[in-house]
Short mmCIF file of C-alpha atoms and ligand atoms in Angstrom, two decimals:
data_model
loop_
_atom_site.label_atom_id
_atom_site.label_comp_id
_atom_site.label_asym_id
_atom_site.label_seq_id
_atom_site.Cartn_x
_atom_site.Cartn_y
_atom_site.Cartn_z
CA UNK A 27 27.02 60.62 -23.76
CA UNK A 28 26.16 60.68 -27.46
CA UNK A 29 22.32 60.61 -28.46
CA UNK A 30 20.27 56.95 -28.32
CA UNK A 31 20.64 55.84 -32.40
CA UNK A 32 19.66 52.68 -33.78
CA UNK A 33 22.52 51.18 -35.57
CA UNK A 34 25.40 53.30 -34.51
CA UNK A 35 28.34 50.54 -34.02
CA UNK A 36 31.50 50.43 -34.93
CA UNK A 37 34.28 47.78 -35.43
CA UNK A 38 37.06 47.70 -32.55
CA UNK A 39 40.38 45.99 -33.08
CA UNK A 40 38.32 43.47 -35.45
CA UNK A 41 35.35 43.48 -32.88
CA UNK A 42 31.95 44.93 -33.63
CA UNK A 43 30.56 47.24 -30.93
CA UNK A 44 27.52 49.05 -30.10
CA UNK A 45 27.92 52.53 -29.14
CA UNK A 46 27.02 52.24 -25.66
CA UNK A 47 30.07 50.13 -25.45
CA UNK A 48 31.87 53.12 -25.46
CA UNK A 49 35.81 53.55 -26.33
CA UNK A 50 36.50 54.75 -22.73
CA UNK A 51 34.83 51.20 -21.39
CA UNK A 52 37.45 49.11 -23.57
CA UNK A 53 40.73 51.38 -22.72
CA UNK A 54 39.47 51.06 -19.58
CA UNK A 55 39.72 47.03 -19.57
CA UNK A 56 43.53 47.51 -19.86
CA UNK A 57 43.52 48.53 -16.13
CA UNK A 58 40.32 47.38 -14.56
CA UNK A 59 40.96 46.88 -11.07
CA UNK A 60 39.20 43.30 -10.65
CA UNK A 61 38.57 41.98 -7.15
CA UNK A 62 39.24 38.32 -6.26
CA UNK A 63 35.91 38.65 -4.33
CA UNK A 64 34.01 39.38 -6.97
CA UNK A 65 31.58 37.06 -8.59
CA UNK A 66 31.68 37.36 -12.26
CA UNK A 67 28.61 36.23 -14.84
CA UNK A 68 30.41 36.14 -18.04
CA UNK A 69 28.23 34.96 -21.69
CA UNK A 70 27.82 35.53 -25.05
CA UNK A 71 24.94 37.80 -25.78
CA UNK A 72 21.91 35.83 -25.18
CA UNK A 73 23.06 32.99 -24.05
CA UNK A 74 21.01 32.86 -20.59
CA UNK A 75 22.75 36.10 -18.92
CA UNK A 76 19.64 36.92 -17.40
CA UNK A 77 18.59 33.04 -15.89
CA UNK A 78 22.29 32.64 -14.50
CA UNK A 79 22.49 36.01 -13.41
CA UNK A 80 18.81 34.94 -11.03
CA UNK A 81 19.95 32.29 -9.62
CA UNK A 82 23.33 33.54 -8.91
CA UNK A 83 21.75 36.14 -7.07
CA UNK A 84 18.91 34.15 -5.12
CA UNK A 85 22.02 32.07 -4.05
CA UNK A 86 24.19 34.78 -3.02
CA UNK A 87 20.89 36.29 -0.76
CA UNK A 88 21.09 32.62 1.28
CA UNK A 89 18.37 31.05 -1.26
CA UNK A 90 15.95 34.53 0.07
CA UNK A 91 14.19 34.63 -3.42
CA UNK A 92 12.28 37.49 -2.13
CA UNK A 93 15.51 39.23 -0.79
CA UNK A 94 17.09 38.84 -4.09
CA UNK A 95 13.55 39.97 -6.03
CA UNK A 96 13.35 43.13 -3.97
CA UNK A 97 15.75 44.75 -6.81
CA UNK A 98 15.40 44.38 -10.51
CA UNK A 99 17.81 41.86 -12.01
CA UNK A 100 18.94 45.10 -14.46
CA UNK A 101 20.34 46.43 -11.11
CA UNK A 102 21.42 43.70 -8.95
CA UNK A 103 24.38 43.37 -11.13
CA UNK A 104 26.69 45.78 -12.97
CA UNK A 105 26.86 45.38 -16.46
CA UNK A 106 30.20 46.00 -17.64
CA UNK A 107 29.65 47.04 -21.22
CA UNK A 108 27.23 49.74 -21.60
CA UNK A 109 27.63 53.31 -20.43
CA UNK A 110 24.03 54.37 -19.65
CA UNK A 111 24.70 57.53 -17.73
CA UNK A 112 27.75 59.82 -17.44
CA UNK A 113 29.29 57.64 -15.01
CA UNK A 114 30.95 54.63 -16.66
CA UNK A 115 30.78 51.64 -15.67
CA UNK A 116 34.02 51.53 -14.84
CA UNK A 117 33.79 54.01 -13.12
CA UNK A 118 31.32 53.09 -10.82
CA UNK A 119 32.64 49.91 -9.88
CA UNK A 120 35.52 51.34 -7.78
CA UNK A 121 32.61 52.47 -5.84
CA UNK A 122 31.08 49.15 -5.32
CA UNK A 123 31.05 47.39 -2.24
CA UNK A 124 32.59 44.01 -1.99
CA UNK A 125 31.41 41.45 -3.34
CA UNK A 126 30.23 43.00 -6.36
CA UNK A 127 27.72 41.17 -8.61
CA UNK A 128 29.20 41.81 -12.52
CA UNK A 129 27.57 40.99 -15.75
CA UNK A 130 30.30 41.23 -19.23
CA UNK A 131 29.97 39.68 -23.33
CA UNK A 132 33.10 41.56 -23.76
CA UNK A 133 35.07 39.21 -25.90
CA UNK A 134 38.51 37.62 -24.55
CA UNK A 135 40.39 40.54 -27.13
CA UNK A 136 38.21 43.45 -24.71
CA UNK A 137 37.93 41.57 -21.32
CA UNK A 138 39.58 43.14 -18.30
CA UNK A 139 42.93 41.90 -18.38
CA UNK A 140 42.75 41.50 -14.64
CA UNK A 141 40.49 38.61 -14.28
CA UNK A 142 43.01 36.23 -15.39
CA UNK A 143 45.73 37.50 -12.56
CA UNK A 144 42.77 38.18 -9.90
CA UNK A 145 40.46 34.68 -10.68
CA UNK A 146 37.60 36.10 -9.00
CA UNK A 147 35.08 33.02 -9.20
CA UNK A 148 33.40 33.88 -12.75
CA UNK A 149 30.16 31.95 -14.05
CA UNK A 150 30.05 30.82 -17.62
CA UNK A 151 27.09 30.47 -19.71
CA UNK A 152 27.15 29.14 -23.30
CA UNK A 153 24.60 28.63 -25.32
CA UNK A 154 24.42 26.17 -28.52
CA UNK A 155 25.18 28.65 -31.57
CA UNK A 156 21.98 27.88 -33.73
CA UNK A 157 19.54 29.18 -30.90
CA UNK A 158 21.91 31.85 -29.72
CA UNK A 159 22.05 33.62 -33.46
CA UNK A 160 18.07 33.28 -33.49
CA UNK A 161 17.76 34.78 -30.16
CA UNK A 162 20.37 37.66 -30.54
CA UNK A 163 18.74 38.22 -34.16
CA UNK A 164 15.32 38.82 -32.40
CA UNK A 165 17.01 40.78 -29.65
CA UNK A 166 18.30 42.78 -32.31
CA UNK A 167 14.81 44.32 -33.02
CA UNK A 168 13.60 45.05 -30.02
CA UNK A 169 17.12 46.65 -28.74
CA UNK A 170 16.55 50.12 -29.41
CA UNK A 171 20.32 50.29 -28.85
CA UNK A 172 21.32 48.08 -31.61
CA UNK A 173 20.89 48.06 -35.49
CA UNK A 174 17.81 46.21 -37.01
CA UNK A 175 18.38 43.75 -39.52
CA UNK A 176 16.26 43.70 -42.36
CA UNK A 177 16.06 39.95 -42.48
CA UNK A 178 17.07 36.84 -41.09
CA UNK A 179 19.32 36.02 -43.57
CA UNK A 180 21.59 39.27 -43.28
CA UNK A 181 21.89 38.55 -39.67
CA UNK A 182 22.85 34.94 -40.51
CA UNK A 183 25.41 36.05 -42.44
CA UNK A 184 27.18 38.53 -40.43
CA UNK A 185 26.93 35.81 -37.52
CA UNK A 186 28.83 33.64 -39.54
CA UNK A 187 31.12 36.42 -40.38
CA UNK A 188 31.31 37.01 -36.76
CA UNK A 189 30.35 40.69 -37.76
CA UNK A 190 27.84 41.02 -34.77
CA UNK A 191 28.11 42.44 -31.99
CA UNK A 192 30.71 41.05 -29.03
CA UNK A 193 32.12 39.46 -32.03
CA UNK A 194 32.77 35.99 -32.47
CA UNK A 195 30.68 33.26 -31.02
CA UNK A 196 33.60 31.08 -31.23
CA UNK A 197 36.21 32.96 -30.06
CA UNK A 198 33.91 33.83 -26.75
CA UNK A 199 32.97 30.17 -26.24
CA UNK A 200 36.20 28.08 -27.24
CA UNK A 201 38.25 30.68 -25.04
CA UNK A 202 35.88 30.22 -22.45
CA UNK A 203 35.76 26.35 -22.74
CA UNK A 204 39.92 26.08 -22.57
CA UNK A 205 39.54 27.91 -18.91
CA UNK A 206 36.94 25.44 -17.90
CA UNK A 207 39.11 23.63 -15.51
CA UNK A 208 40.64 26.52 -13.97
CA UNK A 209 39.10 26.53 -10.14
CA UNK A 210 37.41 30.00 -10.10
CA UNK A 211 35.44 29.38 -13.47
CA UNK A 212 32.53 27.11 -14.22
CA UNK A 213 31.07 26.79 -17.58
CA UNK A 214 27.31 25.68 -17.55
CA UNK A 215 25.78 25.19 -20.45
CA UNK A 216 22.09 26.57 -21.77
CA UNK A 217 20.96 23.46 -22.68
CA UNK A 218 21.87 21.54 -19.25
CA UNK A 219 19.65 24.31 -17.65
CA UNK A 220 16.81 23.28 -19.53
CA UNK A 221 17.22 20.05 -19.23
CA UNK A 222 18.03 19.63 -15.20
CA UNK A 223 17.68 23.44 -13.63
CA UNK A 224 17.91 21.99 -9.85
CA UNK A 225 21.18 19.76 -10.90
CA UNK A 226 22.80 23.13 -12.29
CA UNK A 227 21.90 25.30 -9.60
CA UNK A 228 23.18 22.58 -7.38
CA UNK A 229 26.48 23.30 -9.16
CA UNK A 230 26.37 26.80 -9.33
CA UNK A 231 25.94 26.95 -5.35
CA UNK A 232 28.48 24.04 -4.98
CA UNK A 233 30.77 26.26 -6.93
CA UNK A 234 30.57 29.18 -4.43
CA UNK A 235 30.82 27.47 -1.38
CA UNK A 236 26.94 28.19 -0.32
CA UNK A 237 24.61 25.98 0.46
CA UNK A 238 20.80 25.65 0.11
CA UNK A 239 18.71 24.85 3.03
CA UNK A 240 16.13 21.92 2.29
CA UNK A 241 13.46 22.20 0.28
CA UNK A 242 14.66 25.59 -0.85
CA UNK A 243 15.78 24.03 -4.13
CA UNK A 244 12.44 22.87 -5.45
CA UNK A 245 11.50 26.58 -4.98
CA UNK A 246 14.24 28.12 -6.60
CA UNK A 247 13.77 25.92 -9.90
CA UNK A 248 10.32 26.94 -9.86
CA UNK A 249 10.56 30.06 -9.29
CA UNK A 250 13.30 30.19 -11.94
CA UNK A 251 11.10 28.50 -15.07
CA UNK A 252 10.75 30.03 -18.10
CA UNK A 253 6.86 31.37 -17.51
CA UNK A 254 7.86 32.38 -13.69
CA UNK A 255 10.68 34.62 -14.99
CA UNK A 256 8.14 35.49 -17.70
CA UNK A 257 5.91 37.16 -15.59
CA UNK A 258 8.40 38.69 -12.86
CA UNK A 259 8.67 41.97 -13.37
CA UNK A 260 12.06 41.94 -11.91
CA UNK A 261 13.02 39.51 -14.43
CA UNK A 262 11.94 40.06 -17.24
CA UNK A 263 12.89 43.77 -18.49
CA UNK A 264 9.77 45.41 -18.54
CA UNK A 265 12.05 48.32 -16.60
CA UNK A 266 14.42 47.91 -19.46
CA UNK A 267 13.75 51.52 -21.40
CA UNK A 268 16.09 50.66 -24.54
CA UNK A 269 14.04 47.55 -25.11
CA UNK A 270 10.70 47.50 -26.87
CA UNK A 271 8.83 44.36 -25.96
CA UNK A 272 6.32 44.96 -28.67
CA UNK A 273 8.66 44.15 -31.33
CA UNK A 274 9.97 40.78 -29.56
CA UNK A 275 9.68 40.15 -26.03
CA UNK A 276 12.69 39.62 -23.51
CA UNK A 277 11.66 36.45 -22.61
CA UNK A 278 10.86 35.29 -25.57
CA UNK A 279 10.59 31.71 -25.95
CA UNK A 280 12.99 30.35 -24.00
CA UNK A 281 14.02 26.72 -26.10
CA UNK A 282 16.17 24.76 -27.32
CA UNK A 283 15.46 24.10 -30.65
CA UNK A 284 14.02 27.47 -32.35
CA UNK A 285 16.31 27.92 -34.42
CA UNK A 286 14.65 25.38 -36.81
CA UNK A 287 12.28 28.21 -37.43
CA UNK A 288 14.52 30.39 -38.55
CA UNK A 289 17.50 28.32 -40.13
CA UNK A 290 16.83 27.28 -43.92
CA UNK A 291 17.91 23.94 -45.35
CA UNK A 292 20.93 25.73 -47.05
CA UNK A 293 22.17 27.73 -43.89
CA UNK A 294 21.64 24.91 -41.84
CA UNK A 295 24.43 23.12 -44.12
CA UNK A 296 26.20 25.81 -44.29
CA UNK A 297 26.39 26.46 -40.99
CA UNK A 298 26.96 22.85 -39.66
CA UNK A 299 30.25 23.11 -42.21
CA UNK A 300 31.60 26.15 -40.60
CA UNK A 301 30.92 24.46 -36.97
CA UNK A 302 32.75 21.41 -37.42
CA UNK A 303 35.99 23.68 -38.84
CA UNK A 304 35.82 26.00 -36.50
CA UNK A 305 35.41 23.82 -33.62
CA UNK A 306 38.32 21.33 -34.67
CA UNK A 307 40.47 20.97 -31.92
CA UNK A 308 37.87 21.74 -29.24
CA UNK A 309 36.39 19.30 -26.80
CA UNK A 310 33.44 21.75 -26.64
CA UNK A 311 30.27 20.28 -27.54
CA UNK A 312 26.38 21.47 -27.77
CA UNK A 313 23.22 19.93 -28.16
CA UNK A 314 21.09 21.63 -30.84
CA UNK A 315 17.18 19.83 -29.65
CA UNK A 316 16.55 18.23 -26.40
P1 A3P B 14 15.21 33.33 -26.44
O1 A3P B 14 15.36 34.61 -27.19
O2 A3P B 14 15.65 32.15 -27.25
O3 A3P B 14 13.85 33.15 -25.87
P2 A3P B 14 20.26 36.77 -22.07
O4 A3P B 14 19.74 36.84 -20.68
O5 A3P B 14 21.66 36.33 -22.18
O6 A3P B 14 19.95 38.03 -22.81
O7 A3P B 14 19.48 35.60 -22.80
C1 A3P B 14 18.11 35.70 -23.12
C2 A3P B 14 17.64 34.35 -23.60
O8 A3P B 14 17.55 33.47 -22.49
C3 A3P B 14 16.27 34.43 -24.24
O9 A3P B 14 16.22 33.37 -25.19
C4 A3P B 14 15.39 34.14 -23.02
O10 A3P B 14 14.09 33.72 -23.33
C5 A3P B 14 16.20 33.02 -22.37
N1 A3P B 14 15.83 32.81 -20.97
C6 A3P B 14 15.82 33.70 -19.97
N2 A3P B 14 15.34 33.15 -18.84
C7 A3P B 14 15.04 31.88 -19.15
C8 A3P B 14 14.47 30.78 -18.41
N3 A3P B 14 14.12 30.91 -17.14
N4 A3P B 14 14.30 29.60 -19.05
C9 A3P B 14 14.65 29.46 -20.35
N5 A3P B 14 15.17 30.46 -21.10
C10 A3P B 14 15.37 31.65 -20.50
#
């Protein structure tokens, strides 16, 4: 394991990594062994990872949101990408149990190139792009993993470069999108969650073949708000020891819309042009306010 440095990444067949997403994790894609029982949570960086990857798991414990709360959510699931300890995460997977609960950004170029053979049912969560830079930027400084940027507007930049980390928000969500219809994935969308939690976790549960027991549902949405997941400390990384909450909290603000904060009138322009080029030919469409 090399020492914890801010700002050691490096770019990978085009794709910017961090260094915890180590070389041996992305030879090891090449010959993950994927499970068809496994139950996949697949996003770009900060595009509601953590929210799917709750109510996923309250769902998979029969809607017990106590059963799923006994364990932090930074254990429940195995996140692909980062080695943490000597043991890879690769490594430890073929150890796992099945079903096993698995968290990935790696971009289509770096995914396992099982999961398209094995379709083990794999959750989707994309995240309108404005919002998702603002929220990665902010992530960025409070990641003691990653690189700080000096500003806002050398973040923008290399977003729209897509010189940040996972790479491309394009290439992750218009791949993503063109497998929407495939049966084992479902695509959910950060904005839907804020605007109708109980009809997405409806979907979500739908999707898997569970069911929710009445009146459960009403509990799960609340339990699964913004401020509730705010204060649980099994939500909200406060066990997280690479993330300093001091310089921007996990749960941060949790909107749709921020990014008017952050985006000037020029960027905004700019950006909107680069949107509608690169997102000719896709059906894929996000709503930037509520
Ligand atoms: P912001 O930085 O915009 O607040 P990820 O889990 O993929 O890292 O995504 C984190 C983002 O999802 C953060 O966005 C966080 O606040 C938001 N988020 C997490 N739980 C949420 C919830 N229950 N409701 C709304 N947003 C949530």
């Amino acid at each position: 394991m090399p020492p914890v440095q801010r700002g050691i990444d490096r770019i990978v067949d085009g794709v910017r990594h961090p260094w915890v997403t180590t070389d041996e994790i992305l030879e090891a894609m090449k010959t993950f062994e994927v499970r068809t029982d496994d139950i996949w949570v697949i996003t770009y960086p900060k595009a509601g990872t953590t929210w799917m990857q709750e109510i996923v798991s309250i769902l998979y414990h029969g809607c017990d949101i106590q059963k799923a709360d006994e364990i932090s959510i930074l254990k429940r699931f195995l996140f692909l990408d980062q080695q943490k300890t000597d043991v890879p995460p690769h490594n430890e997977a073929m150890r796992m149990p099945s079903p096993r609960l698995i968290k990935t950004h790696l971009p289509p170029k770096h995914m396992a190139k099982q999961l398209i053979i094995k379709k083990p049912k794999i959750v989707y969560v994309g995240r309108n792009p404005k919002d998702n830079a603002v929220s990665l930027y902010n992530f960025h400084r409070a990641n003691t993993y990653l690189r700080t940027y000096e500003t806002w507007d050398e973040f923008f930049d290399a977003f729209c470069a897509d010189d940040v980390i996972d790479g491309s928000w394009f290439d992750m969500n218009i791949y993503w999108w063109s497998l929407r219809n495939e049966e084992n994935v479902l695509f959910i969308k950060y904005e839907d969650m804020r605007k109708d939690l109980a009809s997405v976790i409806e979907r979500v549960s739908k999707f898997f073949g569970w069911s929710i027991p009445d009146k459960k549902l009403q509990d799960i949405v609340k339990h699964c708000t913004f401020d509730s997941m705010k204060k649980n400390p099994k939500t909200n990384f406060s066990d997280c020891e690479n993330i300093d909450q001091s310089l921007s909290a996990f749960m941060r603000k949790g909107e749709v819309g921020d990014w008017k904060n952050y985006f000037t009138k020029a960027q905004n322009a700019k950006f909107d042009k680069l949107y509608a080029d690169r997102m000719k030919g896709s059906s894929l469409v996000f709503e930037f306010e509520l």
